[in-house]
CSV table of C-alpha atoms in Angstrom, one decimal:
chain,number,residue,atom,x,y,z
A,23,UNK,CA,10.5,-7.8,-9.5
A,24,UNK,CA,6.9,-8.0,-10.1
A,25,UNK,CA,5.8,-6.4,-13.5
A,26,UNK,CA,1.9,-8.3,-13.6
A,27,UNK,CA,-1.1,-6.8,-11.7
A,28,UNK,CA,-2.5,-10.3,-11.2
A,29,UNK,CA,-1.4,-12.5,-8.6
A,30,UNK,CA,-2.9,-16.4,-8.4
A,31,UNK,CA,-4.2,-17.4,-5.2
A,32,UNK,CA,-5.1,-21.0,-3.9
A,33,UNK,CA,-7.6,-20.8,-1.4
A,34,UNK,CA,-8.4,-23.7,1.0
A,35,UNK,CA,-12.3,-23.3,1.8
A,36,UNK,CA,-14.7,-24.9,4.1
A,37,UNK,CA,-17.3,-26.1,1.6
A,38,UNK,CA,-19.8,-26.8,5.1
A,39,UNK,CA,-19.2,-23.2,6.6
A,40,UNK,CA,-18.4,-21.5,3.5
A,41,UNK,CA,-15.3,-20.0,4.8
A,42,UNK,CA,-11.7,-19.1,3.7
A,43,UNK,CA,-9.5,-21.4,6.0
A,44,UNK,CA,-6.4,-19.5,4.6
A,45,UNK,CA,-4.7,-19.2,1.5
A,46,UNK,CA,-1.2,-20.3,-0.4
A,47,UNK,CA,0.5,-17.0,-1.2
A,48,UNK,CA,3.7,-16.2,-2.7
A,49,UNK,CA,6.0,-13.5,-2.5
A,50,UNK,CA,4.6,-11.2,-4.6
A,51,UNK,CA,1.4,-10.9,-2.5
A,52,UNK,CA,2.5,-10.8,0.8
A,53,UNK,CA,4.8,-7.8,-0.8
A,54,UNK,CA,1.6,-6.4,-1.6
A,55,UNK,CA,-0.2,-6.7,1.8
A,56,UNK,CA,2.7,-5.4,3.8
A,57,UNK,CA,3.1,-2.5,1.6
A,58,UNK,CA,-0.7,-1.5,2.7
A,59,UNK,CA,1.0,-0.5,6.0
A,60,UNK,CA,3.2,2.7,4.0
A,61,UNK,CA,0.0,4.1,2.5
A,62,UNK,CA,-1.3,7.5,3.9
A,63,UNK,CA,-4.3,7.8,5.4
A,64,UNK,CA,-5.5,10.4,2.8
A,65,UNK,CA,-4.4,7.6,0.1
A,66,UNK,CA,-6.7,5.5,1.6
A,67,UNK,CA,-9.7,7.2,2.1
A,68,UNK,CA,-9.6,8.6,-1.8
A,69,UNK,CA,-9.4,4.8,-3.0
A,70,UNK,CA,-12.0,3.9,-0.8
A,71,UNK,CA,-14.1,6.5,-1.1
A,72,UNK,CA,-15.7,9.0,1.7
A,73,UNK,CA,-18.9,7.3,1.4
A,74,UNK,CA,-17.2,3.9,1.9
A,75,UNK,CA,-15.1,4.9,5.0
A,76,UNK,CA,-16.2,3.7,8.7
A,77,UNK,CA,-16.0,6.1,11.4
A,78,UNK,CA,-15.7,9.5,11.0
A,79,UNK,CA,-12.3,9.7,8.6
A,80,UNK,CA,-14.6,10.5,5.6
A,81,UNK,CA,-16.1,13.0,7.1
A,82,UNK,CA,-12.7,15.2,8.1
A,83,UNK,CA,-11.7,14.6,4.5
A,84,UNK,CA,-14.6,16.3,3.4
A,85,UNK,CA,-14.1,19.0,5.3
A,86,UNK,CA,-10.7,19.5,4.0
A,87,UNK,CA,-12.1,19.6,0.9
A,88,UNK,CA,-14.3,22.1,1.4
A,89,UNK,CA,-12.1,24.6,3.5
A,90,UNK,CA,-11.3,27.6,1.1
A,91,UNK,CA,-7.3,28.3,1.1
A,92,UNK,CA,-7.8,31.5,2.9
A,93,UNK,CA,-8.4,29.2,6.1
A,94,UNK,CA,-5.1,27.4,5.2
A,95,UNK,CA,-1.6,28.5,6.0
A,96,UNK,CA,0.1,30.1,2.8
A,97,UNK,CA,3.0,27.5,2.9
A,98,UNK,CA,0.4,24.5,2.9
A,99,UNK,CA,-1.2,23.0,0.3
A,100,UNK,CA,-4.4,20.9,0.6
A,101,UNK,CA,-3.3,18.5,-1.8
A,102,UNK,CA,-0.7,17.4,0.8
A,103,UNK,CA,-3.5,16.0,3.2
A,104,UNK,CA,-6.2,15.1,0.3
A,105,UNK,CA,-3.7,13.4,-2.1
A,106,UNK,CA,-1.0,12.8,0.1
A,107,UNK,CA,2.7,11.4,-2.4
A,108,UNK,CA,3.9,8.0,-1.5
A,109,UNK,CA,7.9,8.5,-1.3
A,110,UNK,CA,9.8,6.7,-4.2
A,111,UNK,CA,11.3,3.6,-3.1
A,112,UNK,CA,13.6,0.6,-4.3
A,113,UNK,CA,11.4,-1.9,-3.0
A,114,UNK,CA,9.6,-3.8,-6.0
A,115,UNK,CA,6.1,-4.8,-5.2
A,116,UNK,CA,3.3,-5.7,-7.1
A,117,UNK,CA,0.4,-3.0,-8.8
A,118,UNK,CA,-2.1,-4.5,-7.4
A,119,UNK,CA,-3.9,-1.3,-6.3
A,120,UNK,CA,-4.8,1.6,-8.8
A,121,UNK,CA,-2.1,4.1,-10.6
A,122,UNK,CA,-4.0,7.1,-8.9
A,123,UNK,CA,-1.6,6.2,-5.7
A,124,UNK,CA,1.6,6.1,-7.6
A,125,UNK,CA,4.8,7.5,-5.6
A,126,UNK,CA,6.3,10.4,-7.4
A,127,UNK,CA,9.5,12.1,-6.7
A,128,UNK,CA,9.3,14.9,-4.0
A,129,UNK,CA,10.9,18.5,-4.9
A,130,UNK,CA,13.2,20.7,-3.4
A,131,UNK,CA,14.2,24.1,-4.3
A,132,UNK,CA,17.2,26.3,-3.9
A,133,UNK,CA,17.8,30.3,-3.1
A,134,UNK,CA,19.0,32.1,-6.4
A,135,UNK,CA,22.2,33.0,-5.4
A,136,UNK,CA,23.1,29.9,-3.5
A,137,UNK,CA,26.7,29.3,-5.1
A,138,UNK,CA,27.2,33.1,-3.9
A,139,UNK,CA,30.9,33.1,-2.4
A,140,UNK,CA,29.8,35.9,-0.2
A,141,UNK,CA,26.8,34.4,0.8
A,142,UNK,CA,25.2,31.4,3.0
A,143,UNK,CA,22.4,30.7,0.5
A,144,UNK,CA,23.5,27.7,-0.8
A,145,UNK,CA,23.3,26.0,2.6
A,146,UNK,CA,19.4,26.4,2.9
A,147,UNK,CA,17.2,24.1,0.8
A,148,UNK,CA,13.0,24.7,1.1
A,149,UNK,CA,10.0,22.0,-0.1
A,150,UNK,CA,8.4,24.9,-1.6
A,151,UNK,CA,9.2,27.4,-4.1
A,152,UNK,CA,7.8,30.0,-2.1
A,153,UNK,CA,9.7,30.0,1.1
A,154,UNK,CA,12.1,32.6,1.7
A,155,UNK,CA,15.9,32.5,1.8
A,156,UNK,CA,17.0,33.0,6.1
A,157,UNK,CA,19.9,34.9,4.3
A,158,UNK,CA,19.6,36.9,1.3
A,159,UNK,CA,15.7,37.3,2.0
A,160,UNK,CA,15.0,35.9,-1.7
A,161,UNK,CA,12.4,33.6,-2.7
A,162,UNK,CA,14.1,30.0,-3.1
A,163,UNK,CA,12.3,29.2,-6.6
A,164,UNK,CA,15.4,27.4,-7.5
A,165,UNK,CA,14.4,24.0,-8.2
A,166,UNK,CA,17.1,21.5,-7.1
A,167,UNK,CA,17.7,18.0,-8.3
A,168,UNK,CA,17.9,15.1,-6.3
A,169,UNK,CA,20.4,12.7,-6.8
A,170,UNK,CA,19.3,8.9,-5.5
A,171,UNK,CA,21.6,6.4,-4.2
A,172,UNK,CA,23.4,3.8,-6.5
A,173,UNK,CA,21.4,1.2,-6.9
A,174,UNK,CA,24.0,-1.4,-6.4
A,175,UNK,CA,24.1,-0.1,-3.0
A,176,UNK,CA,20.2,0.0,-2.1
A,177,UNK,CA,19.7,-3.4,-3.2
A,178,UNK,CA,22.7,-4.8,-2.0
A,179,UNK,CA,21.2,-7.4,0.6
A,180,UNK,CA,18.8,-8.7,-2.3
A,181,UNK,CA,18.4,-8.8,-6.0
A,182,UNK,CA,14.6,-10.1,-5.2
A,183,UNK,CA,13.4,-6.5,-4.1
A,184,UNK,CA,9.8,-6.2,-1.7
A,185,UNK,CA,9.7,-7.2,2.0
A,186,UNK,CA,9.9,-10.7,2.3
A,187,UNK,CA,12.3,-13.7,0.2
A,188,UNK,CA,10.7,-15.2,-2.0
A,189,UNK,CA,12.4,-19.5,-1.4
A,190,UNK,CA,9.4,-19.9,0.7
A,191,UNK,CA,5.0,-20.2,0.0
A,192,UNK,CA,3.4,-18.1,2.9
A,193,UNK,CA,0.1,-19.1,4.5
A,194,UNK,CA,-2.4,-16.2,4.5
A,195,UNK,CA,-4.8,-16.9,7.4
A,196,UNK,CA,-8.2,-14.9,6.7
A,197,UNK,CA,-7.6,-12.3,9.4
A,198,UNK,CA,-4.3,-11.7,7.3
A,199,UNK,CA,-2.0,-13.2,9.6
A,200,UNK,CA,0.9,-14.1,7.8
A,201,UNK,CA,3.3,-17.1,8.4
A,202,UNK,CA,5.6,-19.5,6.5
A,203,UNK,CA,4.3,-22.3,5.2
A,204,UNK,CA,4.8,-26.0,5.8
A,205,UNK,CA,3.1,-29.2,6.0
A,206,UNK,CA,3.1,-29.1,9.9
A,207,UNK,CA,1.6,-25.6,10.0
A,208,UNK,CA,-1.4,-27.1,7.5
A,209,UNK,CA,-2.0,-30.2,9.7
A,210,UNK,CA,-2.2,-27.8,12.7
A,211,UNK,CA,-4.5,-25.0,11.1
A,212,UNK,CA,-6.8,-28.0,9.8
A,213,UNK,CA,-6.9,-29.3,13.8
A,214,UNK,CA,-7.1,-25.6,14.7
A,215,UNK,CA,-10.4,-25.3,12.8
A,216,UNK,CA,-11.8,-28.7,14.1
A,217,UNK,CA,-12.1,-30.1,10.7
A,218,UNK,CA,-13.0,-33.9,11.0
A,219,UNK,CA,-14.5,-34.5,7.1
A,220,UNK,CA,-11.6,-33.6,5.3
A,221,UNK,CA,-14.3,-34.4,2.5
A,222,UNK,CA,-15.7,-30.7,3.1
A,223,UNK,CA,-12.2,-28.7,2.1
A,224,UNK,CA,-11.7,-27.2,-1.4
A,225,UNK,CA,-9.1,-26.0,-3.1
A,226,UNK,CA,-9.6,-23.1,-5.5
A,227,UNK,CA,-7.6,-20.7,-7.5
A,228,UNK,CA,-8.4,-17.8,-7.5
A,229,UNK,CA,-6.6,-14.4,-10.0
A,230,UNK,CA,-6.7,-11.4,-7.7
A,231,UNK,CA,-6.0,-8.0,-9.5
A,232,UNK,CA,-6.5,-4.0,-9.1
A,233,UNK,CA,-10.3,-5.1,-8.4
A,234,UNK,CA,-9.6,-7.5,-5.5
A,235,UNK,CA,-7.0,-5.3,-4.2
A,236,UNK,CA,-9.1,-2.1,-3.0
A,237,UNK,CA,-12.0,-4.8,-1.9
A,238,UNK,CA,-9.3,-6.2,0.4
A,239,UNK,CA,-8.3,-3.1,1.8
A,240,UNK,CA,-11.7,-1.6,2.4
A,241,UNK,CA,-12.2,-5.5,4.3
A,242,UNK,CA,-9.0,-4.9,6.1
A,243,UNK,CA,-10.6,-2.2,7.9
A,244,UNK,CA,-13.8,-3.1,8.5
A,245,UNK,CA,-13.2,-7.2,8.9
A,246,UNK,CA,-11.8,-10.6,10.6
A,247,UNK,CA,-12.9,-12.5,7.7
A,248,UNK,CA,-11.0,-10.6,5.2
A,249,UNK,CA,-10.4,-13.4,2.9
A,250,UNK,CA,-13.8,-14.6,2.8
A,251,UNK,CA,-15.5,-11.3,2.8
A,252,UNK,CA,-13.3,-10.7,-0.4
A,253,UNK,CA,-13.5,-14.4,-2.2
A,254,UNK,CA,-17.1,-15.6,-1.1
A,255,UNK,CA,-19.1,-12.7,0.2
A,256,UNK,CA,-22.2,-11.8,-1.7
A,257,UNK,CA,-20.4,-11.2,-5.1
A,258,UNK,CA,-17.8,-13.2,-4.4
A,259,UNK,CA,-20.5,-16.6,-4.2
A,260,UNK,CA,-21.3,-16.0,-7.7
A,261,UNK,CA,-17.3,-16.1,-9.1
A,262,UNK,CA,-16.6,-18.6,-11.2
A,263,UNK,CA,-13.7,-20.2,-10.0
A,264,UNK,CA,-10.4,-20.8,-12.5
């Protein structure tokens, strides 16, 4: 389980092109980068900002924002599409990105009456406290408690947690492919790049945090250079490297 929100990164860079060749990752941070695929659209476009979206995405989430409820349906909330929940889960992966994005615990609600004998109310459970009971007619305001698995049995196939095990260093390639890493897949990314002056690679670590973590997601959309849009773009040039 990860509990830092800074994960090291060695980068391997051609000095010559000034390019991220592709990166040493661990666990951690390919956890990190595959959970980018579980966030909602409307996550993403509030981290980024409207301003910073391409296309027209910003532009529809304006206009949610600006529709007055009495254009919305009465069981909908706007908050569901502007600040959309991420569902809890056991998977442990780093917080890399900030806590505005948090998953939080979904509710459910319950008729009044539903441990009636005489009734069917107890079989019926709503998402919002103003939906109305298909038996007794009552509003279900009931709140209900959700009761999660055992852990033991959630994390049964691994005490690790996240997506990926963690006996292995993963090459990062900077279009984000992912791949395990070995000695044989270096020799053949360094032929794959036609590096003859092994003279012109460096190695650098770099810390990427909360900071690094939204810059790489905005990149992710826009980008095939990810990496080196996020490490030595036109801020990134001017980092002094650790």
């Amino acid at each position: 389980m990860a509990s830092t929100n800074i994960i090291r990164l060695k980068l391997l860079i051609d000095s010559k092109s000034r390019r991220v060749l592709f990166a040493e990752a661990s666990k951690d941070f390919v956890d990190f980068l595959f959970n980018l695929l579980s966030l909602p659209v409307g996550t993403v476009i509030r981290l980024l900002t409207k301003k910073g979206m391409v296309g027209c995405l910003g532009n529809l989430y304006d206009s949610i924002e600006k529709l007055t409820d009495t254009y919305m349906q009465p069981n909908l909330k706007k908050d569901a599409l502007l600040n959309p929940k991420i569902p809890n889960t056991h998977l442990s992966v780093p917080l890399l990105l900030p806590p505005s994005i948090k998953s939080s615990t979904r509710k459910f609600y319950k008729c009044a009456y539903y441990n009636n004998y005489y009734s069917n109310c107890g079989a019926y459970v709503a998402d919002d406290p103003r939906a109305i009971c298909p038996d007794c007619k009552t509003v279900m305001s009931c709140e209900a408690s959700y009761v999660a698995p055992p852990v033991e049995d959630i994390a049964s196939s691994s005490k690790e947690g996240g997506f990926v095990k963690g006996v292995v260093t993963y090459m990062l390639m900077d279009d984000l492919v992912v791949i395990p890493m070995s000695t044989i897949s270096s020799i053949t990314m360094l032929k794959k790049f036609n590096i003859k002056d092994v003279g012109v690679l460096e190695e650098k670590v770099v810390n990427f945090g909360m900071g690094e973590g939204v810059k790489l997601l905005k990149a992710s959309l826009q980008s095939k250079t990810v990496l080196t849009d996020v490490f030595l773009g036109p801020n990134g040039r001017k980092r002094k490297w650790k």
